Coordinates of C-alpha atoms in Angstrom, one line a residue:
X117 CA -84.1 -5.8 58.1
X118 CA -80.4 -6.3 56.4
X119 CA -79.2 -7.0 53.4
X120 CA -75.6 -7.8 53.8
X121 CA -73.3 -9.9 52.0
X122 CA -70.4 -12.7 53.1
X123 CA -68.8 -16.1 53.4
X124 CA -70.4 -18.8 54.4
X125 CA -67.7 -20.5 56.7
X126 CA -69.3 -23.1 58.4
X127 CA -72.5 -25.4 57.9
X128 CA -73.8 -28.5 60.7
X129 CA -76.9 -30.3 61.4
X130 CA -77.4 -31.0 65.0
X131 CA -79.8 -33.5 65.9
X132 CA -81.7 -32.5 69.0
X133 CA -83.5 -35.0 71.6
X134 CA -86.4 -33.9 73.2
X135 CA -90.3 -35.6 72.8
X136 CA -89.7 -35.8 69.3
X137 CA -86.2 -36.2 67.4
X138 CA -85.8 -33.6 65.4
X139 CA -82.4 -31.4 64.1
X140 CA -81.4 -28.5 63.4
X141 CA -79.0 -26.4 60.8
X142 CA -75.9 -24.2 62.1
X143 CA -74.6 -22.1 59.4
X144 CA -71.8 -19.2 60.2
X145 CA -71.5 -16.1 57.8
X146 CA -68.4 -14.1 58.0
X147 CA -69.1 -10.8 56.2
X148 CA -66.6 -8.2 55.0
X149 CA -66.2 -6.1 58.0
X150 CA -65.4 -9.5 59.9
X151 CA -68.5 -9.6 61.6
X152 CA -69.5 -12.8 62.2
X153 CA -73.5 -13.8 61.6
X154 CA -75.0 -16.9 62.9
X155 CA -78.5 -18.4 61.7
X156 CA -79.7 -21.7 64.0
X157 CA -83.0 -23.4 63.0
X158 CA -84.6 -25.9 60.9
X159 CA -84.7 -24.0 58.0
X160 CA -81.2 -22.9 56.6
X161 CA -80.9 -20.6 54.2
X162 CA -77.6 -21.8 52.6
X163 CA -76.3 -25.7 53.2
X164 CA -73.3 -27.4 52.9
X165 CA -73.0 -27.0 49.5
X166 CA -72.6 -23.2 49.6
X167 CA -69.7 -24.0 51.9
X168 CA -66.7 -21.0 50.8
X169 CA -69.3 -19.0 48.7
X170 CA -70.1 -15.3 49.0
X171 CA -73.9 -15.0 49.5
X172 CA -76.1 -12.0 49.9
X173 CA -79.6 -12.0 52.0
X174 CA -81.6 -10.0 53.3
X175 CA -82.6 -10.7 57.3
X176 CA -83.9 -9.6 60.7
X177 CA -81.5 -9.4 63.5
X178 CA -82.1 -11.4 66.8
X179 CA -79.7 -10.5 69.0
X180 CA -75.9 -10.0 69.3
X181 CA -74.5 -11.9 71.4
X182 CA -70.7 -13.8 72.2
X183 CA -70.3 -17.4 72.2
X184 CA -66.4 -19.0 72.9
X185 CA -65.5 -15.6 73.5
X186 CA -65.8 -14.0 69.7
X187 CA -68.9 -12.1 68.9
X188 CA -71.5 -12.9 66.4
X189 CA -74.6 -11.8 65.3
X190 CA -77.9 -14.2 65.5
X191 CA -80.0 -13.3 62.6
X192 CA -83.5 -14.5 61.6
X193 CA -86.1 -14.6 59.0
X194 CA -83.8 -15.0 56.1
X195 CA -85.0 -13.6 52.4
X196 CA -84.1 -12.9 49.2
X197 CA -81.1 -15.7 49.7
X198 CA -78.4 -15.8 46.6
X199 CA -75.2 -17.5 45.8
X200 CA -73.1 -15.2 44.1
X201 CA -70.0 -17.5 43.4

């Protein structure tokens, strides 16, 4: 486990079509390094409103992986989750 600190830049709600509608919450974390930190499930720990903040957590990482060709890192199991401005 992590506990890093960053911007969130980005927060969307997919809705996903299967047996049973259902959605899901995209939200992007660009820490200071640059890294970029991505959390996908049904549980955010940060939404739209926390859009431009710095936010520190605490998580587990997933896997690191590239998507459109930049690299990110999927994290899971979010905790001690704060706003800081």
């Amino acid at each position: 486990r992590y506990t890093v600190e960053g911007i969130v830049s980005a927060y969307r709600e997919v809705e996903i079509y299967s047996q049973f509608a259902s959605w899901m919450a995209i939200v992007e974390i660009v820490l200071d390094s640059g890294e970029l930190v991505v959390y996908t499930g049904s549980n955010p720990p940060f939404g739209d409103q926390d859009f431009g903040k710095t936010v520190k957590f605490t998580a587990t990482v997933k896997a690191h992986d590239e998507y459109g060709f930049q690299a990110q890192t999927k994290m899971q199991r979010f905790a001690k989750c704060e706003v800081m401005a």
